XYZ file of C-alpha atoms in Angstrom:
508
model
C 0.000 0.000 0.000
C 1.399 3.523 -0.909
C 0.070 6.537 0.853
C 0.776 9.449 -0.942
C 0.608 12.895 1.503
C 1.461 16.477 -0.116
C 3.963 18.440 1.917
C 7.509 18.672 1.753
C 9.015 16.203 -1.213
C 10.093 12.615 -2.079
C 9.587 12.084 2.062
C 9.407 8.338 1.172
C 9.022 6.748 4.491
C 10.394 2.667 5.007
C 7.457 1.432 6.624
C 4.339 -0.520 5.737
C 2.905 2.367 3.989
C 4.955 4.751 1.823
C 4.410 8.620 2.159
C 5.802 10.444 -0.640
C 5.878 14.446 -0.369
C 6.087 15.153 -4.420
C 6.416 18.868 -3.490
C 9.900 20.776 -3.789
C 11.601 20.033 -0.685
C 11.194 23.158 1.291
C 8.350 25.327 -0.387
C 5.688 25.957 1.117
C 2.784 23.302 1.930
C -0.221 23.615 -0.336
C -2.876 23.274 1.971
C -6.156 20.837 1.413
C -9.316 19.793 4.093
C -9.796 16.767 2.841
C -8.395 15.083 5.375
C -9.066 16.113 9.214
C -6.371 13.637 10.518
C -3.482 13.985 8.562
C -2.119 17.568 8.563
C 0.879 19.399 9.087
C 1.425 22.177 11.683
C 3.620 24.113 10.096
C 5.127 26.928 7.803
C 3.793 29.662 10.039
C 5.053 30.294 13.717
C 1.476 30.393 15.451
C -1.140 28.288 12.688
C -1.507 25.237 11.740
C -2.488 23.739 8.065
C -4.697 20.619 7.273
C -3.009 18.833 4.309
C -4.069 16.531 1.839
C -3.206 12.624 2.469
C -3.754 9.927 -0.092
C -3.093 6.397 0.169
C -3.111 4.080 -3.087
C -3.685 -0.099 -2.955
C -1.647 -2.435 -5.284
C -3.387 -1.422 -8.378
C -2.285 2.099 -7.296
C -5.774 3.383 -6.920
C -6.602 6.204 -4.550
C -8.446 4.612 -1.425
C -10.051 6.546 1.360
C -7.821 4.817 4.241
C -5.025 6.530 6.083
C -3.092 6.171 9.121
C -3.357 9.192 11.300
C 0.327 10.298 10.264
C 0.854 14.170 11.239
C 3.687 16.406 10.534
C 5.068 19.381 12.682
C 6.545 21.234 10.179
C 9.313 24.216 10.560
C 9.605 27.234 8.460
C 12.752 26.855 5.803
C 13.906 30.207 4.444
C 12.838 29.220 0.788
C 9.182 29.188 1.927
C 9.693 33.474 1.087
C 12.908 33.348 -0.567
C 12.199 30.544 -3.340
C 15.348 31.423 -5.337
C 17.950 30.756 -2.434
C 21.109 28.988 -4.110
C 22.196 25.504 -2.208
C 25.845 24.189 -1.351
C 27.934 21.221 -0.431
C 27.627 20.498 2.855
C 31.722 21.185 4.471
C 31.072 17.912 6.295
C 31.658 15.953 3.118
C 35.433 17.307 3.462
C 35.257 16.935 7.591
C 37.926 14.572 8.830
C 35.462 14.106 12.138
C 32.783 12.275 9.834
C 35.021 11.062 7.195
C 34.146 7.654 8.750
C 30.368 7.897 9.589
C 28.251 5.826 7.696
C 24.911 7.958 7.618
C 27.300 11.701 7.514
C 23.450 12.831 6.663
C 20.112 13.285 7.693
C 17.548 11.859 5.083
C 14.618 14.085 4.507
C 12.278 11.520 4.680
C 13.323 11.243 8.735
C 10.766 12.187 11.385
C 10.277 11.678 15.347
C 7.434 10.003 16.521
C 6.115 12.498 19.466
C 4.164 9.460 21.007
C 5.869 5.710 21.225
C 3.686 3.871 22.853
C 0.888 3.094 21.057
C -1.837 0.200 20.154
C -2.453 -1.609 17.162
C -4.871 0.119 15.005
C -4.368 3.391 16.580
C -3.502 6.503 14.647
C 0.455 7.329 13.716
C 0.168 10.642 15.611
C 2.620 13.863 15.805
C 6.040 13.589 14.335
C 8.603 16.403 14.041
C 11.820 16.870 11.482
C 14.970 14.707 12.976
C 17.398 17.024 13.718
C 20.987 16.931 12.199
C 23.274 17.728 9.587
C 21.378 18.123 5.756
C 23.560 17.314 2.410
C 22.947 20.922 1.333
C 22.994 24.012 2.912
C 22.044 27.132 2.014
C 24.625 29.400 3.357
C 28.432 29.981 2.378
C 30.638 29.525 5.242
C 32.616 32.240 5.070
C 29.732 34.651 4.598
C 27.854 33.234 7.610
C 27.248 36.518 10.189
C 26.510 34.349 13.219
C 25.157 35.922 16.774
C 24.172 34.642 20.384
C 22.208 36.171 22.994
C 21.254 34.674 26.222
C 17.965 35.936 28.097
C 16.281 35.715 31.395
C 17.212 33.471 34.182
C 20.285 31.411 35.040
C 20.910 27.904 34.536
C 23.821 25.432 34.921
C 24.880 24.693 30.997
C 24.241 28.401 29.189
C 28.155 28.554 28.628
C 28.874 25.246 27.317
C 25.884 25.908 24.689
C 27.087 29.258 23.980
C 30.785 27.646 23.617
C 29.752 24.412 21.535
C 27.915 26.663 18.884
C 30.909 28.843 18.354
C 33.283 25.792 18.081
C 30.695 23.979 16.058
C 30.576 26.465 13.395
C 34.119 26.977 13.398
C 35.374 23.275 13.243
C 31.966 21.474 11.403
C 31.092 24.399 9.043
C 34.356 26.628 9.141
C 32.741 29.632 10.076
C 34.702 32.258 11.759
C 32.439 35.298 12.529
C 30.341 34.956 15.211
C 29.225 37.863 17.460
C 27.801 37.741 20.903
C 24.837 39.980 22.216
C 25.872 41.195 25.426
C 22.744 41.883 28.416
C 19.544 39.865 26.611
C 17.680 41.094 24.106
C 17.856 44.775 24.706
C 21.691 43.970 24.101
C 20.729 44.366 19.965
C 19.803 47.831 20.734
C 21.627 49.062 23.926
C 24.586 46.854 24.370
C 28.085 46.122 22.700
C 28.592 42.850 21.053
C 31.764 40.889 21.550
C 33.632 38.860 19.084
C 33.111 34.964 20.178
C 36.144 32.233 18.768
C 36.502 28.777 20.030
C 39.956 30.485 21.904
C 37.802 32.898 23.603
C 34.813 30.408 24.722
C 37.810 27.369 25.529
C 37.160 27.363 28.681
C 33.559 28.909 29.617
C 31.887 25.675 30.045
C 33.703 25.032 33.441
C 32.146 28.524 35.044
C 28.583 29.171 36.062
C 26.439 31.878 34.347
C 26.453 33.208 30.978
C 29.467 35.183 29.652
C 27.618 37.394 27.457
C 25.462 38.681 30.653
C 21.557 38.201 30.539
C 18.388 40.014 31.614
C 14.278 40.061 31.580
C 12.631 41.769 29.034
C 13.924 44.375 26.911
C 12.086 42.557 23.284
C 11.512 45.201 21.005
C 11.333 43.463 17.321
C 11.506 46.000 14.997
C 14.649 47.407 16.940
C 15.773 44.041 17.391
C 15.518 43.388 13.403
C 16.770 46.601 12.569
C 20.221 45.727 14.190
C 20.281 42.054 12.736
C 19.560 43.629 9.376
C 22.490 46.775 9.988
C 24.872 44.448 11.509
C 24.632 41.466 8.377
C 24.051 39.185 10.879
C 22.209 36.202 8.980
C 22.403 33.499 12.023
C 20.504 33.940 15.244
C 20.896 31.769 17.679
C 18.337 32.186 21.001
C 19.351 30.668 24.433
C 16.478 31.354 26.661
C 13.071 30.124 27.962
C 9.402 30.483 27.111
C 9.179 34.065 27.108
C 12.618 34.022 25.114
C 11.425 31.409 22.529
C 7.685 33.963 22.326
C 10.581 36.500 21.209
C 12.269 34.245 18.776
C 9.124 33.718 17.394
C 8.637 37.505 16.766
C 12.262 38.085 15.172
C 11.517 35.301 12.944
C 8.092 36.685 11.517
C 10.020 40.007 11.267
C 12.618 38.569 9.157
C 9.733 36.688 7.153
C 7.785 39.816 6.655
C 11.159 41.683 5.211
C 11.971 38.841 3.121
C 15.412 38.520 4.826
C 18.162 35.544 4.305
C 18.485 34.902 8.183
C 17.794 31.779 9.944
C 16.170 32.184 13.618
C 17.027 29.036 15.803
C 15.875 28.869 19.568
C 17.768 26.434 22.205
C 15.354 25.914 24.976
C 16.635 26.835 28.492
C 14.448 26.471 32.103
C 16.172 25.291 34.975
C 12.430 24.313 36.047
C 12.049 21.635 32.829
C 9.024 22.921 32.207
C 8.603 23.550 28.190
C 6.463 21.434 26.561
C 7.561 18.372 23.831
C 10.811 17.829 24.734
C 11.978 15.309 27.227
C 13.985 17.795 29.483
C 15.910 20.799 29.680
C 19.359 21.387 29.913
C 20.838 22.490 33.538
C 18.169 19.946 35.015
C 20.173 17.356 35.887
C 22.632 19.138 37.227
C 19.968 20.828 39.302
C 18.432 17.731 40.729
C 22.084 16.672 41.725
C 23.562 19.752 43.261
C 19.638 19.527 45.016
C 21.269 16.932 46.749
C 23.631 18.761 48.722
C 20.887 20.966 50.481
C 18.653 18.023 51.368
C 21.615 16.064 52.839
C 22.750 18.979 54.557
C 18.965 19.397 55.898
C 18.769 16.100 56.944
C 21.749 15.880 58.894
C 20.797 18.835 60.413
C 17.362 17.117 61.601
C 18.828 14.180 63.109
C 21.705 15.981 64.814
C 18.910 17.640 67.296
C 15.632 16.206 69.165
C 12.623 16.698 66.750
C 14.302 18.066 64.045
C 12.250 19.714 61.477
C 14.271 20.497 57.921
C 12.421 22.489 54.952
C 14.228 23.481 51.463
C 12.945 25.070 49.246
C 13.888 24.492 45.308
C 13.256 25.962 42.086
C 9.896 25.116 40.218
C 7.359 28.081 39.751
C 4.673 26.232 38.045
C 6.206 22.961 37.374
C 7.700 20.454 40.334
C 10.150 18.298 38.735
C 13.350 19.673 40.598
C 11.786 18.895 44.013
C 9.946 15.906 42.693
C 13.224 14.145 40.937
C 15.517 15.769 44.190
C 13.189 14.025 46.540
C 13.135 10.045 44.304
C 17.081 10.543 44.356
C 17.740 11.417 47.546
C 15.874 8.781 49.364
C 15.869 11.352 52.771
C 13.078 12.992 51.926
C 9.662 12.604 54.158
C 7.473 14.767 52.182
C 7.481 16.712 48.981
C 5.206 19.509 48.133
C 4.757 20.594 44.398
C 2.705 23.463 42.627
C 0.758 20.689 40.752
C -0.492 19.053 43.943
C -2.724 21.088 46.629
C -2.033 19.891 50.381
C -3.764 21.476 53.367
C -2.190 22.296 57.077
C -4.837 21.141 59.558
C -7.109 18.497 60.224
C -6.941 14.940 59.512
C -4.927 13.949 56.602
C -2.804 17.566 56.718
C 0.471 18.419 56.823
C 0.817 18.980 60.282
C -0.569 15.822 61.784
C 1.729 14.018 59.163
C 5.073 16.348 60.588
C 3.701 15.057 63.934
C 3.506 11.486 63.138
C 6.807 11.004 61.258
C 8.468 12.738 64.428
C 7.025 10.292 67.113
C 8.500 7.486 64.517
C 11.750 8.875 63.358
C 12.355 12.391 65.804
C 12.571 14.118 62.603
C 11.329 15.032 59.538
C 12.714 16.833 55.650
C 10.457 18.341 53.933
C 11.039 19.691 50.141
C 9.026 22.107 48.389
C 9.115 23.839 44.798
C 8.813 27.384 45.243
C 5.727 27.714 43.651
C 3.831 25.365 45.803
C 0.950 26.964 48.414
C 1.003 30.360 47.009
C -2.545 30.470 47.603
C -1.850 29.965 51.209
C 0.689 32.551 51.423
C -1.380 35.183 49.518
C -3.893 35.435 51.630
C -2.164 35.339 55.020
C -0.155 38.493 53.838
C -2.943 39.850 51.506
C -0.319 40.066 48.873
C -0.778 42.347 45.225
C 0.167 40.389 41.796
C 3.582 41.746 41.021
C 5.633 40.833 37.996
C 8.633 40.406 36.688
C 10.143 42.458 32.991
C 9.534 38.933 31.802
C 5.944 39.351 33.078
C 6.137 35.951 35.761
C 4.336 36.468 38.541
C 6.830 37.719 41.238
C 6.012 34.521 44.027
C 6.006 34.515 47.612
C 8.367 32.473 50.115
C 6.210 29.886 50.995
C 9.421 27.980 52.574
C 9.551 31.387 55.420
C 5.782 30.885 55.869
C 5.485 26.859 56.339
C 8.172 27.501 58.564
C 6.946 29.640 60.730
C 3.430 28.043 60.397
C 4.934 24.635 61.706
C 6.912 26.474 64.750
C 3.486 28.481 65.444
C 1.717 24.899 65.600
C 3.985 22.627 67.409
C 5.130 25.247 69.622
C 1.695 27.550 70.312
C -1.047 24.283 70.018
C 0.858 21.153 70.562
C 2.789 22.844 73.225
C 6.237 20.477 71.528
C 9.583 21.949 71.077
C 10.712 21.731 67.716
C 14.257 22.876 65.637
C 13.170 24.188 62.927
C 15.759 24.482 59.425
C 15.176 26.416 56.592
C 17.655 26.402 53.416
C 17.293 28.189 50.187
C 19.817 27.247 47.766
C 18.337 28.357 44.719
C 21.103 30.564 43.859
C 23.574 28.191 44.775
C 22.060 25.859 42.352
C 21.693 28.314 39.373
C 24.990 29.563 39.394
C 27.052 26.123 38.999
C 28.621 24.669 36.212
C 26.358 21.960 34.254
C 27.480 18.693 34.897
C 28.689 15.907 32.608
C 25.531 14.645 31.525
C 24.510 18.646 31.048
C 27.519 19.225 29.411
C 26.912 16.420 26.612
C 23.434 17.548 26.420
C 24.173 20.837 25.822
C 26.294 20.033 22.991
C 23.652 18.071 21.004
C 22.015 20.582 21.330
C 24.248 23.386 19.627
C 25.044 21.396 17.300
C 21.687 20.042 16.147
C 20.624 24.428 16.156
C 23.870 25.054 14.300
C 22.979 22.106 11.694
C 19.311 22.987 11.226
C 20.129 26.905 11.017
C 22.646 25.956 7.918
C 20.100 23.978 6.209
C 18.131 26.650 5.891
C 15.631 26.161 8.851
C 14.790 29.135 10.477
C 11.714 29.971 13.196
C 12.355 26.353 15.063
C 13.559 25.430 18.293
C 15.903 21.701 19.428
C 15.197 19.411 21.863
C 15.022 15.597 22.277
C 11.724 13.561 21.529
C 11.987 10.486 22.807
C 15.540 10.731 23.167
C 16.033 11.277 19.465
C 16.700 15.107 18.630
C 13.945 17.204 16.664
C 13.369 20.896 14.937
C 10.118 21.712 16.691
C 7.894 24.534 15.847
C 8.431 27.203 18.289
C 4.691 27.611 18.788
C 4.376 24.045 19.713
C 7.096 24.494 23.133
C 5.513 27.907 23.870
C 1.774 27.121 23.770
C 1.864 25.274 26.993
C 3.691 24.578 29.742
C 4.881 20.923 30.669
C 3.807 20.277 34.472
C 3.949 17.054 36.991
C 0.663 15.225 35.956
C -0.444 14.017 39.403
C -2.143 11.091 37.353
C 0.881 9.944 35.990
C 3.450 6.580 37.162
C 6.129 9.499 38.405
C 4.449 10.796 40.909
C 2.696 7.700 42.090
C 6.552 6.527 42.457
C 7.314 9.715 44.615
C 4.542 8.872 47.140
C 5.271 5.501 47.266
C 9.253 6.268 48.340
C 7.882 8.806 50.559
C 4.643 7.659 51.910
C 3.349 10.619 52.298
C -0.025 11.603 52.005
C -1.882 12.536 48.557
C -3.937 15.555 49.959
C -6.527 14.727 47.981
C -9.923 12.885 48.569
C -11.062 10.056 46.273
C -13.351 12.534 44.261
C -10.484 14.902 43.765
């Protein structure tokens, strides 16, 4: 059986059925209703386009079946600039892959967003495999390459920033590549500096971002104007969902003025809390140096007669630090989580569980993400909404309030000494060095931007799918954001290690 789907061409697939893109390889996707199921999501940032599938039987007549396949689609730089000459790869002359077997990507690749599956069900979301095309579209030595790193910190930002200068020096042989000093408003307000793999040698072994970073400061048009002024015709993004909303923009802006420059976002929360991809970088290294705080917490409990330990960790809206921190460190008693409400009093609560774990053990750890109980907090200090330039919610300590709330218990209704330890190392944790799984990370990850940005991709972001690496529409990591599900195994595996209660009553 051959199923024939229009959209980017000759995508012949190796699998029962066929799909065969007859299109030129990256125009634009002509755009058909037929078919509700089988679409692509593509072309444009922020829309996505129904297109026509087709499948054939032996006799190679049209039949009405198909298989659910979709494709997430990125923007390519012919879609507005059809005429855009092509080049040898430089890889065909690299002495690194002058053994590799597959040097290439084949268009016909895709990731499958969803691998477990049942017979008969539909094929479901896949995205473009990232990695090194046959042609490129841009000459090495007129590539105009820039970096800019915006908002928070997060163990890994210099090894990224030093594996894409290195990577289009030694893969491509690209020596001009500027860095955008202080964010975004750096295009605008800021000096650049000159970036060579001499200058970044060493940057992946400090903390931080050596170009500086800030909140804020997007202006497009501004932003554009200096790309356009400066000849820079590479942009590479390191930043998080706000950053990636900017990318977004810039790209659009570069669409709308018909300009050869590729826009390519790298993904960056400490929190690992953008959508599609498996993780972040800097979140492994976060759950490890976690570690150290909940050890040192937990020693401090059990030095002392009814010890009480509470740190606090990164995770505004998402718990996965605190979540994996607590599964890895095995010392934990109870973990609290934005995802999952919990209550103070009565039976069930938080305090008569404290109380309980101290008659057993004469101590107790507690971790929380910081995001966790802001409800609570809010309303015992009648708090305002306040944001941030990026425009997050400016949050409240919930680790000083459960503190005090558990002395003011124990202390004022149980009449029961307790020594009480608080520790906040989120700083500590953001300004480290990424590890060595980080580090590798990190570097698939350059390189997979730096790869998709030659071949003429522009408006996508990189990330692993199923531990395979993807171009993603940016819209796709933006439109959501990826949180615990309380539903899922994970969690369930948390409160089993823990055995702590849920919170929640059978209805909830």
């Amino acid at each position: 059986m051959d199923l024939s789907l229009s959209s980017s061409p000759n995508l012949q697939f190796p699998l029962t059925k066929t799909l065969s893109f007859p299109s030129r390889f990256h125009k634009p996707l002509p755009f058909f209703t037929s078919n509700p199921q089988i679409y692509s999501r593509s072309s444009s940032i922020t829309s996505y386009h129904p297109i026509r599938a087709q499948t054939f039987n032996q006799n190679n007549t049209p039949t009405d079946d198909d298989d659910g396949f979709v494709l997430e689609d990125v923007p390519h730089l012919t879609n507005f600039l059809p005429d855009l000459p092509t080049y040898p790869n430089p890889l065909n002359y690299s002495q690194a892959y002058a053994i590799v077997k597959d040097t290439f990507v084949s268009p016909e690749d895709v990731l499958a967003q969803q691998i477990v599956v049942q017979k008969g069900s539909p094929r479901g979301v896949h995205f473009r495999r990232a990695g090194p095309r046959e042609k490129v579209y841009f000459k090495p030595e007129e590539v105009r390459a820039c970096i800019v790193t915006c908002g928070g910190l997060c163990p890994g930002i210099n090894t990224v920033i030093r594996e894409i200068v290195c990577g289009l020096n030694y893969m491509y042989g690209v020596n001009t590549v500027l860095g955008i000093e202080g964010g975004y408003r750096g295009f605008y307000s800021k000096n650049t500096m000159e970036l060579s793999p001499k200058v970044v040698n060493d940057i992946h072994k400090r903390g931080g971002t050596i170009l500086q970073t800030s909140r804020g400061g997007h202006d497009t048009n501004k932003i554009v104007d200096n790309i356009q002024d400066r000849g820079i015709n590479q942009v590479y993004i390191i930043g998080g969902d706000g950053t990636q909303k900017g990318a977004a923009a810039i790209y659009k802006e570069v669409e709308k003025r018909c300009l050869p420059v590729a826009v390519a976002g790298i993904p960056k929360t400490i929190d690992n809390d953008i959508a599609v991809i498996d993780k972040s970088f800097g979140f492994d290294t976060a759950v490890e140096e976690a570690q150290r705080a909940i050890n040192a917490a937990h020693v401090e409990v059990e030095s002392v007669e009814n010890g009480v330990g509470i740190v606090k960790l990164m995770g505004r809206y998402s718990g996965f630090i605190a979540m994996f921190a607590t599964l890895a460190s095995r010392d934990v008693d109870c973990c609290l989580i934005p995802e999952s409400p919990f209550y103070l009093e009565g039976q069930g609560g938080l305090f008569e569980f404290v109380q309980q774990r101290l008659k057993e053990n004469g101590h107790v750890v507690i971790v929380l993400a910081e995001g966790a109980g802001q409800e609570y907090v809010s309303q015992s200090v009648n708090a305002t909404e306040e944001k941030d330039a990026s425009g997050n919610k400016l949050l409240l300590d919930i680790g000083l309030w459960l503190t005090q709330k558990i002395k003011d218990h124990f202390t004022m209704v149980k009449k029961m000494a307790v020594n009480l330890k608080y520790i906040d190392p989120t700083y500590m944790i953001r300004a480290v060095p990424s590890n060595a799984s980080d580090n590798i990370y990190c570097t698939l990850l350059a390189q997979s931007a730096i790869h998709g940005a030659m071949a003429g991709y522009s408006g996508f972001t990189v990330g692993p799918v199923n531990s395979r690496h993807a171009y993603i529409p940016i819209g796709r990591v933006t439109e959501a954001t990826n949180v615990v599900k309380l539903t899922d195994r994970m969690w369930a595996r948390l409160l089993a290690s823990t055995n702590q209660p849920t919170f929640l009553n059978t209805h909830e």
